[in-house]
Amino acid sequence: MIKFIFGKIFFMKDNDIKEANSDTVSAKLKWKVTADEGNVVELYRAKKKVGALTIKGKGNEVFFGELSSYVGNITIQGDENKVFIGDDSVIRARILIKGHNQRVFFGQNTTIQSCYILCQESCNIEIGDWCMFSRDIEIRTTDAHSVVDVKTRERINKPASVKIGNHVWVGVGSLISKGTIIPDDSIVGAYSFVNKEFVDENVLIAGAPAKIVRYGVTWNRGRKPKFSKAQLEHWKETQSKEE
């Protein structure tokens, strides 16, 4: 466990921490942490870490849950930000946080094949438990540039937080944009552009911009003609035990 990192580079494998210069790095070491003074990084619970964590700022916190896995880079530019990955989650992503007092949260038992996450302009990104994200997905709280009304000269594409509920399946190539809220037990179709709040659970959302195309649906990682109620609601039972 690293509690405070004072502007040095650490190369980590499993539960070991080795301080080294960049010109003496072994090819076998998989995880690199570079951070300014006064940040809290707790990664020792994870079973796999491949990539790099870079923090420029202070008061930031990064936490990897029990038996979680993370492959990719995390970059934090600012103060008092938080990244949390829940127990047993498997995340392959590139996370970029710019600004202060922001939060990127992944729940338990969530899997992501590949995703780019941009958290900026005082917003948060929250992804629930038991989610399944395919590849080439993008989640962002901002367009990164301004769209301006000519008459008023006011910005009209304001940033907003993103919240994705529990047991949500997001299809390949989808863009989850600022202000999106996706309820529990829902599906986002492949190559969708989602940019608003949805309130109904058990829906299939698809299109650009996305809209509800079917009600009364759920999903399961398995492939067979029919499922039992217990198989479809296993994620609910796990949450009930935790509560």
Backbone as JSON, one array per atom type, in Angstrom:
{
  "sequence": "MIKFIFGKIFFMKDNDIKEANSDTVSAKLKWKVTADEGNVVELYRAKKKVGALTIKGKGNEVFFGELSSYVGNITIQGDENKVFIGDDSVIRARILIKGHNQRVFFGQNTTIQSCYILCQESCNIEIGDWCMFSRDIEIRTTDAHSVVDVKTRERINKPASVKIGNHVWVGVGSLISKGTIIPDDSIVGAYSFVNKEFVDENVLIAGAPAKIVRYGVTWNRGRKPKFSKAQLEHWKETQSKEE",
  "N": [[0.84, -1.19, 0.0], [0.5, 2.22, -0.84], [0.73, 5.14, 0.88], [1.48, 7.87, 0.93], [2.92, 9.68, -1.68], [5.83, 11.1, -2.76], [6.48, 12.89, -5.13], [7.95, 11.07, -6.71], [8.89, 8.22, -8.76], [7.32, 5.11, -8.81], [7.54, 1.66, -9.33], [5.44, -1.05, -9.67], [4.66, -4.39, -8.82], [2.38, -6.9, -8.27], [2.18, -7.15, -4.81], [4.43, -5.79, -4.26], [6.64, -3.01, -3.93], [8.84, -1.02, -5.66], [11.34, 1.35, -5.76], [12.72, 3.16, -8.4], [14.95, 4.33, -10.99], [14.06, 5.65, -14.23], [15.67, 4.58, -16.19], [16.43, 2.12, -15.37], [14.48, 0.26, -15.38], [12.85, -2.83, -15.16], [11.6, -4.99, -17.68], [9.64, -6.68, -16.86], [8.09, -5.5, -14.92], [4.92, -4.16, -14.34], [3.32, -1.98, -13.62], [3.18, 1.47, -13.16], [3.6, 4.26, -11.08], [3.36, 7.7, -10.82], [3.47, 10.5, -8.91], [2.55, 13.57, -7.3], [3.32, 15.16, -4.14], [1.37, 14.33, -1.24], [-0.87, 12.71, -1.9], [-3.2, 9.97, -1.82], [-2.9, 6.61, -2.41], [-4.2, 3.49, -2.85], [-3.68, 0.4, -3.77], [-3.19, -2.23, -3.29], [-5.03, -4.26, -2.9], [-5.91, -5.12, -5.34], [-5.91, -7.66, -7.9], [-4.69, -7.53, -10.31], [-2.76, -5.23, -12.14], [-2.04, -3.21, -14.76], [-0.35, -0.84, -16.56], [-0.36, 2.71, -16.09], [-0.32, 5.18, -13.51], [-0.75, 8.56, -13.13], [-0.39, 11.45, -11.28], [-0.93, 14.81, -10.92], [-1.07, 17.07, -8.67], [-2.72, 17.55, -5.48], [-4.08, 15.89, -2.56], [-5.59, 13.95, -3.78], [-7.28, 10.78, -4.28], [-6.91, 7.35, -4.91], [-8.34, 4.23, -5.3], [-8.33, 0.75, -5.42], [-10.42, -1.99, -5.42], [-11.01, -5.16, -3.66], [-9.61, -7.94, -5.24], [-9.89, -6.78, -7.72], [-9.3, -5.74, -11.16], [-7.23, -3.78, -13.24], [-6.49, -2.4, -16.33], [-4.71, -0.16, -18.16], [-4.33, 3.45, -18.45], [-4.37, 5.97, -15.91], [-4.9, 9.32, -15.46], [-4.6, 12.12, -13.48], [-5.21, 15.48, -13.13], [-5.17, 17.87, -11.05], [-6.74, 18.78, -7.88], [-7.94, 17.01, -4.96], [-9.47, 14.96, -6.1], [-11.14, 11.8, -6.84], [-10.75, 8.34, -7.53], [-12.38, 5.33, -7.75], [-12.51, 1.85, -7.73], [-14.54, -0.89, -7.63], [-14.88, -4.01, -5.75], [-13.89, -7.04, -7.32], [-14.21, -6.11, -9.9], [-13.43, -5.73, -13.38], [-11.59, -3.77, -15.26], [-10.81, -2.15, -18.22], [-9.43, 0.59, -19.37], [-8.95, 4.08, -20.25], [-8.49, 6.73, -18.21], [-9.11, 10.09, -17.7], [-8.87, 12.82, -15.66], [-9.57, 16.13, -15.14], [-9.25, 19.01, -13.27], [-10.88, 19.87, -10.15], [-12.03, 18.26, -7.11], [-13.59, 16.07, -8.09], [-15.15, 12.94, -9.11], [-14.66, 9.61, -10.08], [-16.28, 6.65, -10.33], [-16.52, 3.15, -10.06], [-18.62, 0.43, -9.64], [-19.08, -2.78, -7.95], [-18.17, -5.97, -9.38], [-18.24, -5.25, -12.07], [-17.57, -5.1, -15.57], [-15.41, -3.91, -18.13], [-14.53, -3.72, -21.44], [-13.09, -1.95, -23.21], [-12.54, 1.51, -22.83], [-12.8, 5.06, -22.98], [-12.57, 7.6, -20.66], [-13.54, 10.76, -19.76], [-13.43, 13.1, -17.33], [-14.38, 16.15, -16.26], [-14.6, 19.7, -15.58], [-15.82, 20.09, -13.02], [-17.5, 17.86, -12.52], [-18.96, 14.54, -12.07], [-18.5, 10.99, -12.61], [-20.32, 8.1, -12.46], [-20.57, 4.65, -12.23], [-22.46, 1.76, -11.89], [-22.95, -1.37, -10.01], [-22.34, -4.69, -11.31], [-22.3, -4.15, -14.05], [-21.85, -4.34, -17.64], [-19.7, -3.53, -20.06], [-18.98, -3.16, -23.45], [-16.5, -2.87, -26.06], [-14.53, 0.02, -27.17], [-15.9, 2.24, -26.12], [-17.02, 5.47, -25.04], [-17.07, 7.79, -22.41], [-18.08, 10.86, -21.15], [-18.03, 14.01, -19.45], [-18.11, 16.46, -20.57], [-17.94, 18.48, -23.56], [-15.52, 19.44, -24.08], [-14.93, 21.72, -25.52], [-16.47, 24.89, -26.36], [-19.83, 25.49, -27.4], [-21.44, 28.2, -28.68], [-24.08, 30.52, -28.33], [-24.94, 32.76, -30.83], [-26.33, 35.21, -30.59], [-26.64, 35.74, -27.79], [-24.14, 35.2, -26.88], [-23.55, 33.29, -25.06], [-22.49, 30.23, -23.61], [-23.8, 27.14, -24.64], [-23.55, 24.42, -24.47], [-23.35, 23.08, -21.82], [-21.43, 21.5, -19.15], [-22.03, 18.33, -17.48], [-22.73, 15.86, -14.97], [-22.4, 12.24, -15.21], [-24.35, 9.37, -14.79], [-24.63, 5.97, -14.39], [-26.61, 3.23, -13.85], [-27.07, 0.18, -11.86], [-26.33, -3.06, -13.17], [-26.23, -2.62, -16.03], [-25.95, -2.92, -19.49], [-23.76, -1.93, -21.94], [-23.43, -1.41, -25.3], [-21.08, -2.03, -28.04], [-18.98, 0.62, -29.15], [-20.42, 2.83, -28.2], [-21.31, 6.2, -27.24], [-21.4, 7.89, -24.32], [-22.64, 10.71, -23.22], [-22.37, 14.01, -21.68], [-24.5, 14.7, -18.89], [-26.0, 12.39, -19.02], [-28.18, 9.92, -17.69], [-28.69, 6.67, -16.84], [-30.96, 4.24, -15.99], [-31.2, 1.41, -13.63], [-30.7, -2.0, -14.69], [-30.78, -1.96, -17.54], [-30.28, -1.64, -21.15], [-27.94, -0.5, -23.53], [-27.85, 0.04, -26.87], [-25.58, -0.95, -29.53], [-23.23, 1.43, -30.79], [-24.59, 3.71, -30.0], [-25.6, 7.1, -29.24], [-25.78, 8.67, -26.36], [-27.34, 11.15, -24.53], [-28.94, 12.25, -22.55], [-31.26, 12.21, -19.72], [-32.7, 9.2, -18.66], [-35.52, 7.55, -17.23], [-36.96, 5.2, -16.87], [-36.65, 1.83, -15.89], [-35.39, -1.38, -17.07], [-35.23, -1.17, -19.92], [-34.49, -0.95, -23.44], [-32.19, 1.04, -24.94], [-31.37, 2.92, -27.76], [-29.73, 4.25, -30.72], [-29.02, 7.46, -32.37], [-29.61, 10.63, -31.73], [-29.94, 8.68, -28.69], [-32.86, 6.77, -27.91], [-35.69, 5.25, -26.24], [-36.3, 2.06, -27.36], [-37.43, -0.3, -26.74], [-39.44, -1.67, -24.15], [-39.55, -3.38, -20.94], [-37.41, -5.28, -20.76], [-34.54, -7.29, -19.89], [-31.19, -8.49, -19.22], [-28.61, -11.01, -19.68], [-25.45, -12.54, -19.13], [-25.15, -15.04, -20.17], [-25.99, -17.44, -22.81], [-28.76, -18.79, -23.88], [-31.94, -20.43, -24.62], [-33.93, -19.83, -22.67], [-34.32, -18.38, -19.4], [-34.17, -18.8, -15.84], [-36.0, -17.16, -13.19], [-34.37, -16.66, -11.02], [-31.84, -16.7, -12.19], [-31.95, -14.41, -13.74], [-32.16, -12.46, -11.86], [-29.99, -12.54, -10.2], [-28.09, -10.6, -9.59], [-29.5, -8.76, -8.12], [-30.01, -10.16, -5.8], [-27.48, -10.42, -4.7], [-26.92, -7.75, -4.06], [-28.86, -7.32, -2.11], [-27.97, -8.91, 0.0], [-25.63, -7.59, 0.66], [-26.65, -5.19, 1.59]],
  "CA": [[0.0, 0.0, 0.0], [1.18, 3.51, -0.82], [-0.09, 6.14, 1.54], [1.84, 9.18, 0.4], [3.95, 9.58, -2.69], [6.46, 12.41, -2.75], [7.07, 13.32, -6.38], [8.89, 10.1, -7.24], [8.29, 7.2, -9.6], [7.34, 3.79, -8.22], [7.14, 0.59, -10.23], [4.8, -2.0, -8.77], [4.2, -5.67, -9.31], [1.67, -7.55, -7.18], [2.18, -6.35, -3.59], [5.75, -5.23, -4.05], [6.89, -1.64, -4.38], [10.26, -0.8, -5.86], [11.69, 2.67, -6.26], [13.76, 2.98, -9.41], [15.08, 5.33, -12.02], [13.42, 5.19, -15.45], [16.61, 3.87, -17.05], [16.75, 0.81, -14.79], [13.21, -0.46, -15.23], [12.76, -4.17, -15.72], [10.45, -5.16, -18.58], [8.64, -7.51, -16.2], [7.27, -4.7, -14.04], [3.75, -3.83, -15.14], [2.52, -0.85, -13.14], [4.01, 2.62, -12.8], [2.9, 5.35, -10.41], [4.07, 8.96, -10.69], [2.52, 11.36, -8.21], [3.04, 14.65, -6.46], [3.19, 14.98, -2.7], [0.1, 14.51, -0.57], [-1.96, 11.94, -2.48], [-3.4, 8.65, -1.22], [-3.08, 5.58, -3.44], [-4.32, 2.16, -2.25], [-3.85, -0.52, -4.89], [-2.68, -3.55, -2.93], [-6.1, -5.25, -2.92], [-6.16, -5.55, -6.72], [-5.17, -8.86, -8.31], [-3.95, -7.25, -11.54], [-2.6, -3.82, -12.48], [-1.16, -3.04, -15.9], [-0.5, 0.51, -17.07], [0.3, 3.77, -15.34], [-1.1, 6.18, -12.78], [-0.03, 9.83, -13.05], [-1.15, 12.44, -10.52], [-0.35, 16.13, -10.78], [-1.97, 17.76, -7.77], [-2.65, 17.05, -4.11], [-5.34, 15.52, -1.95], [-6.32, 12.99, -4.61], [-7.35, 9.42, -3.75], [-7.16, 6.27, -5.88], [-8.59, 3.0, -4.53], [-8.7, -0.45, -6.16], [-11.07, -2.92, -4.51], [-10.56, -6.53, -3.49], [-9.58, -8.81, -6.42], [-10.2, -6.03, -8.93], [-8.25, -5.69, -12.18], [-7.25, -2.55, -14.05], [-5.52, -2.32, -17.41], [-4.82, 1.13, -18.81], [-3.72, 4.59, -17.78], [-5.18, 6.93, -15.17], [-4.22, 10.6, -15.32], [-5.33, 13.11, -12.69], [-4.61, 16.8, -13.16], [-5.98, 18.7, -10.17], [-6.72, 18.47, -6.45], [-9.11, 16.48, -4.25], [-10.26, 14.07, -6.95], [-11.18, 10.42, -6.37], [-11.04, 7.23, -8.43], [-12.71, 4.14, -6.95], [-12.87, 0.65, -8.48], [-15.12, -1.81, -6.68], [-14.41, -5.39, -5.64], [-14.13, -8.02, -8.39], [-14.43, -5.48, -11.2], [-12.36, -5.87, -14.37], [-11.71, -2.53, -16.01], [-9.78, -1.79, -19.2], [-9.87, 1.94, -19.71], [-8.09, 5.24, -20.08], [-9.24, 7.7, -17.41], [-8.5, 11.41, -17.61], [-9.59, 13.74, -14.79], [-9.0, 17.47, -15.14], [-10.0, 19.88, -12.39], [-10.83, 19.63, -8.71], [-13.2, 17.74, -6.39], [-14.41, 15.25, -8.98], [-15.17, 11.54, -8.71], [-14.96, 8.55, -11.04], [-16.62, 5.51, -9.48], [-16.97, 1.9, -10.65], [-19.14, -0.46, -8.61], [-18.56, -4.13, -7.85], [-18.52, -6.97, -10.39], [-18.44, -4.59, -13.35], [-16.52, -5.37, -16.54], [-15.31, -2.99, -19.25], [-13.55, -4.22, -22.4], [-12.22, -0.8, -23.48], [-13.33, 2.72, -22.65], [-12.13, 6.32, -22.68], [-13.38, 8.34, -19.7], [-13.11, 12.13, -19.53], [-14.17, 13.71, -16.23], [-13.86, 17.5, -16.25], [-15.52, 20.81, -15.32], [-16.52, 19.94, -11.73], [-18.55, 16.85, -12.67], [-18.63, 13.19, -11.63], [-18.95, 9.85, -13.4], [-20.62, 6.97, -11.57], [-21.01, 3.42, -12.9], [-22.93, 0.91, -10.81], [-22.52, -2.76, -9.86], [-22.78, -5.72, -12.25], [-22.43, -3.62, -15.41], [-21.04, -4.99, -18.68], [-19.43, -2.6, -21.15], [-18.21, -3.73, -24.55], [-15.27, -2.17, -26.43], [-14.6, 1.29, -27.9], [-16.93, 3.09, -25.51], [-16.53, 6.74, -24.52], [-17.93, 8.44, -21.42], [-17.49, 12.17, -20.93], [-18.89, 14.99, -18.8], [-17.93, 17.73, -21.26], [-17.53, 18.43, -24.97], [-14.14, 19.94, -24.06], [-14.92, 23.04, -26.14], [-17.76, 25.57, -26.18], [-20.77, 25.88, -28.44], [-21.88, 29.51, -28.18], [-25.19, 31.19, -28.99], [-24.42, 33.97, -31.48], [-26.98, 36.42, -30.1], [-26.37, 35.99, -26.37], [-22.73, 34.92, -26.65], [-23.49, 32.38, -23.93], [-22.22, 28.82, -23.89], [-25.03, 26.36, -24.55], [-23.25, 22.99, -24.23], [-22.8, 23.07, -20.47], [-21.03, 20.18, -18.66], [-22.93, 17.71, -16.51], [-22.29, 14.54, -14.5], [-22.96, 11.04, -15.83], [-24.66, 8.3, -13.83], [-25.09, 4.72, -14.99], [-27.1, 2.42, -12.74], [-26.6, -1.19, -11.67], [-26.71, -4.06, -14.17], [-26.44, -1.97, -17.33], [-25.12, -3.43, -20.58], [-23.51, -0.9, -22.94], [-22.93, -2.05, -26.51], [-19.84, -1.59, -28.66], [-18.9, 1.88, -29.85], [-21.38, 3.83, -27.71], [-20.82, 7.43, -26.61], [-22.24, 8.32, -23.2], [-22.25, 12.1, -23.13], [-22.69, 14.81, -20.49], [-25.89, 14.74, -18.45], [-26.68, 11.1, -19.18], [-28.55, 9.08, -16.56], [-29.25, 5.41, -17.32], [-31.45, 3.51, -14.81], [-30.8, 0.03, -13.41], [-31.2, -3.13, -15.47], [-31.1, -1.47, -18.88], [-29.36, -2.0, -22.22], [-27.65, 0.54, -24.51], [-27.49, -0.63, -28.11], [-24.28, -0.64, -30.12], [-23.01, 2.69, -31.51], [-25.58, 4.72, -29.59], [-25.16, 8.38, -28.68], [-26.71, 8.91, -25.26], [-27.03, 12.5, -24.05], [-30.0, 12.79, -21.7], [-31.68, 11.39, -18.6], [-33.8, 8.23, -18.79], [-36.05, 7.25, -15.89], [-37.56, 3.87, -16.82], [-35.77, 0.67, -15.84], [-35.73, -2.5, -17.96], [-35.47, -0.67, -21.26], [-33.43, -0.98, -24.44], [-31.96, 2.38, -25.47], [-30.52, 2.81, -28.96], [-29.85, 5.3, -31.72], [-28.22, 8.67, -32.26], [-29.48, 10.42, -30.28], [-30.59, 7.46, -28.2], [-34.22, 6.8, -27.38], [-36.14, 3.93, -25.83], [-36.87, 1.32, -28.48], [-38.2, -1.42, -26.22], [-39.64, -1.72, -22.71], [-39.74, -4.7, -20.35], [-36.33, -6.22, -21.09], [-33.35, -7.37, -19.04], [-30.13, -9.17, -19.97], [-27.8, -11.97, -18.95], [-24.21, -12.83, -19.86], [-25.26, -16.35, -20.79], [-26.67, -17.57, -24.1], [-29.62, -19.96, -23.96], [-33.29, -20.04, -25.01], [-34.77, -19.31, -21.59], [-33.64, -18.24, -18.12], [-35.01, -18.8, -14.64], [-36.09, -15.86, -12.53], [-33.18, -16.53, -10.17], [-30.71, -16.37, -13.06], [-32.09, -13.04, -14.21], [-32.14, -11.52, -10.74], [-28.88, -12.87, -9.31], [-27.41, -9.37, -9.18], [-30.33, -8.15, -7.08], [-29.84, -10.93, -4.57], [-26.17, -10.06, -4.15], [-27.04, -6.43, -3.46], [-29.68, -7.44, -0.91], [-27.12, -9.47, 1.05], [-24.69, -6.55, 1.08], [-27.38, -4.17, 2.34]],
  "C": [[0.87, 1.24, 0.0], [0.25, 4.48, -0.12], [0.22, 7.53, 1.04], [3.02, 9.04, -0.54], [4.54, 10.97, -2.9], [7.21, 12.68, -4.06], [8.08, 12.37, -6.97], [8.14, 9.08, -8.09], [8.43, 5.85, -8.91], [6.87, 2.79, -9.26], [6.68, -0.57, -9.37], [4.45, -3.29, -9.5], [3.63, -6.43, -8.14], [1.68, -6.65, -5.96], [3.52, -5.7, -3.31], [5.83, -3.81, -4.56], [8.39, -1.48, -4.5], [10.47, 0.6, -6.41], [12.86, 2.51, -7.23], [13.83, 4.18, -10.32], [14.54, 4.77, -13.33], [14.37, 4.39, -16.34], [17.01, 2.5, -16.5], [15.52, -0.06, -14.64], [13.31, -1.84, -15.88], [11.51, -4.28, -16.58], [9.33, -5.96, -17.91], [7.7, -6.7, -15.32], [6.15, -4.06, -14.84], [3.06, -2.53, -14.77], [3.43, 0.27, -12.67], [3.14, 3.7, -12.18], [3.82, 6.55, -10.32], [3.11, 9.95, -10.06], [3.22, 12.44, -7.42], [2.81, 14.32, -4.98], [1.74, 15.12, -2.24], [-1.09, 13.84, -1.21], [-2.02, 10.56, -1.84], [-3.72, 7.65, -2.32], [-3.09, 4.22, -2.75], [-4.68, 1.16, -3.35], [-3.59, -1.97, -4.51], [-3.76, -4.63, -2.95], [-6.33, -5.84, -4.31], [-5.35, -6.81, -7.05], [-4.36, -8.62, -9.58], [-3.94, -5.75, -11.79], [-1.6, -3.74, -13.62], [-1.4, -1.64, -16.46], [0.23, 1.51, -16.21], [-0.71, 4.69, -14.68], [-0.24, 7.42, -12.64], [-0.91, 10.86, -12.36], [-0.34, 13.72, -10.43], [-1.32, 16.99, -9.97], [-1.84, 17.18, -6.38], [-4.06, 16.73, -3.59], [-6.18, 14.58, -2.78], [-6.27, 11.6, -3.99], [-7.66, 8.44, -4.88], [-7.25, 4.96, -5.11], [-9.02, 1.89, -5.48], [-9.23, -1.48, -5.17], [-10.49, -4.32, -4.54], [-10.71, -7.32, -4.79], [-10.02, -8.09, -7.7], [-9.02, -6.1, -9.9], [-8.38, -4.39, -12.95], [-6.13, -2.61, -15.07], [-5.73, -1.0, -18.13], [-4.16, 2.23, -18.0], [-4.76, 5.43, -17.05], [-4.35, 8.19, -15.0], [-5.13, 11.57, -14.56], [-4.55, 14.41, -12.7], [-5.48, 17.75, -12.34], [-5.91, 18.2, -8.75], [-8.05, 17.86, -5.99], [-10.03, 15.66, -5.15], [-10.19, 12.63, -6.42], [-11.47, 9.46, -7.52], [-11.25, 5.99, -7.58], [-13.13, 3.02, -7.88], [-13.3, -0.41, -7.49], [-14.55, -3.22, -6.74], [-14.81, -6.2, -6.87], [-14.46, -7.39, -9.75], [-13.2, -5.63, -12.09], [-12.5, -4.72, -15.35], [-10.52, -2.37, -16.95], [-10.18, -0.43, -19.76], [-8.71, 2.93, -19.66], [-8.93, 6.31, -19.39], [-8.45, 9.0, -17.35], [-9.4, 12.32, -16.78], [-8.86, 15.06, -14.8], [-9.87, 18.36, -14.26], [-9.94, 19.4, -10.95], [-12.15, 19.06, -8.19], [-14.16, 16.97, -7.31], [-14.23, 13.78, -8.62], [-15.48, 10.65, -9.9], [-15.1, 7.26, -10.25], [-17.09, 4.33, -10.33], [-17.45, 1.0, -9.52], [-18.49, -1.83, -8.64], [-19.01, -4.99, -9.03], [-18.86, -6.36, -11.75], [-17.28, -4.89, -14.28], [-16.58, -4.36, -17.68], [-14.2, -3.49, -20.17], [-12.57, -3.13, -22.83], [-13.07, 0.45, -23.47], [-12.41, 3.92, -22.41], [-13.07, 7.13, -21.8], [-12.76, 9.71, -19.48], [-14.02, 12.75, -18.48], [-13.58, 15.1, -16.01], [-14.98, 18.49, -15.92], [-16.43, 20.54, -14.12], [-17.68, 18.96, -11.8], [-18.04, 15.49, -12.19], [-19.11, 12.16, -12.65], [-19.13, 8.67, -12.46], [-21.18, 5.82, -12.39], [-21.3, 2.4, -11.82], [-22.32, -0.48, -10.79], [-23.04, -3.61, -11.03], [-23.02, -5.17, -13.66], [-21.51, -4.38, -16.36], [-20.91, -4.02, -19.85], [-18.59, -3.31, -22.21], [-16.98, -2.87, -24.84], [-15.57, -0.83, -27.12], [-15.72, 2.19, -27.42], [-16.28, 4.37, -25.0], [-17.56, 7.32, -23.57], [-17.3, 9.77, -21.08], [-18.52, 13.12, -20.31], [-18.88, 16.33, -19.52], [-17.61, 17.49, -22.73], [-16.11, 18.94, -25.16], [-13.97, 21.31, -24.72], [-16.33, 23.62, -26.07], [-18.52, 25.73, -27.49], [-21.48, 27.12, -27.91], [-23.03, 30.05, -29.01], [-24.71, 32.54, -29.54], [-25.02, 35.23, -30.88], [-26.6, 36.75, -28.66], [-24.9, 35.86, -26.01], [-22.52, 34.02, -25.42], [-23.23, 30.95, -24.4], [-23.5, 28.01, -23.7], [-24.77, 24.87, -24.33], [-22.57, 22.85, -22.86], [-22.45, 21.65, -20.01], [-22.05, 19.63, -17.68], [-22.4, 16.31, -16.16], [-23.0, 13.42, -15.26], [-23.19, 9.99, -14.76], [-25.26, 7.11, -14.55], [-25.42, 3.76, -13.85], [-26.47, 1.04, -12.65], [-27.12, -2.08, -12.8], [-27.14, -3.4, -15.48], [-25.45, -2.53, -18.33], [-24.99, -2.33, -21.63], [-22.81, -1.55, -24.14], [-21.72, -1.36, -27.11], [-20.0, -0.21, -29.3], [-19.83, 2.98, -29.37], [-20.68, 5.03, -27.1], [-21.84, 7.86, -25.56], [-21.81, 9.74, -22.87], [-22.75, 12.76, -21.85], [-24.18, 14.8, -20.19], [-26.64, 13.45, -18.57], [-26.98, 10.45, -17.84], [-29.24, 7.84, -17.13], [-29.68, 4.6, -16.1], [-30.94, 2.07, -14.75], [-31.4, -0.9, -14.47], [-31.64, -2.71, -16.87], [-30.01, -1.87, -19.87], [-29.19, -0.78, -23.14], [-27.15, -0.15, -25.76], [-26.17, -0.15, -28.68], [-24.31, 0.68, -30.89], [-24.07, 3.75, -31.21], [-24.89, 5.98, -29.11], [-26.19, 8.77, -27.63], [-26.35, 10.25, -24.62], [-28.14, 13.1, -23.2], [-30.33, 11.8, -20.58], [-32.83, 10.47, -19.01], [-34.24, 7.83, -17.38], [-36.61, 5.84, -15.76], [-36.49, 2.79, -16.78], [-36.24, -0.38, -16.85], [-36.1, -2.03, -19.36], [-34.25, -0.91, -22.14], [-33.35, 0.4, -25.08], [-31.03, 2.25, -26.67], [-30.73, 4.01, -29.86], [-28.95, 6.48, -31.45], [-29.08, 9.87, -32.69], [-30.32, 9.24, -29.81], [-32.0, 7.74, -27.7], [-34.61, 5.38, -26.98], [-36.81, 3.24, -27.02], [-37.62, 0.07, -28.03], [-38.26, -1.36, -24.7], [-39.71, -3.17, -22.24], [-38.68, -5.71, -20.71], [-35.28, -6.19, -19.99], [-32.29, -8.1, -19.85], [-29.35, -10.11, -19.05], [-26.56, -12.28, -19.79], [-24.26, -14.17, -20.59], [-26.0, -16.32, -22.11], [-27.45, -18.88, -24.11], [-31.05, -19.51, -24.21], [-34.13, -19.39, -23.91], [-34.0, -19.33, -20.28], [-34.64, -18.32, -16.98], [-35.03, -17.4, -14.04], [-34.85, -15.62, -11.68], [-31.96, -16.14, -11.0], [-30.76, -14.92, -13.52], [-31.95, -12.02, -13.08], [-31.0, -11.79, -9.77], [-28.2, -11.63, -8.77], [-28.2, -8.64, -8.1], [-30.13, -8.84, -5.75], [-28.52, -10.59, -3.91], [-26.22, -8.7, -3.46], [-27.82, -6.48, -2.16], [-28.86, -7.95, 0.27], [-26.15, -8.42, 1.57], [-25.37, -5.49, 1.93], [-27.78, -4.67, 3.72]]
}
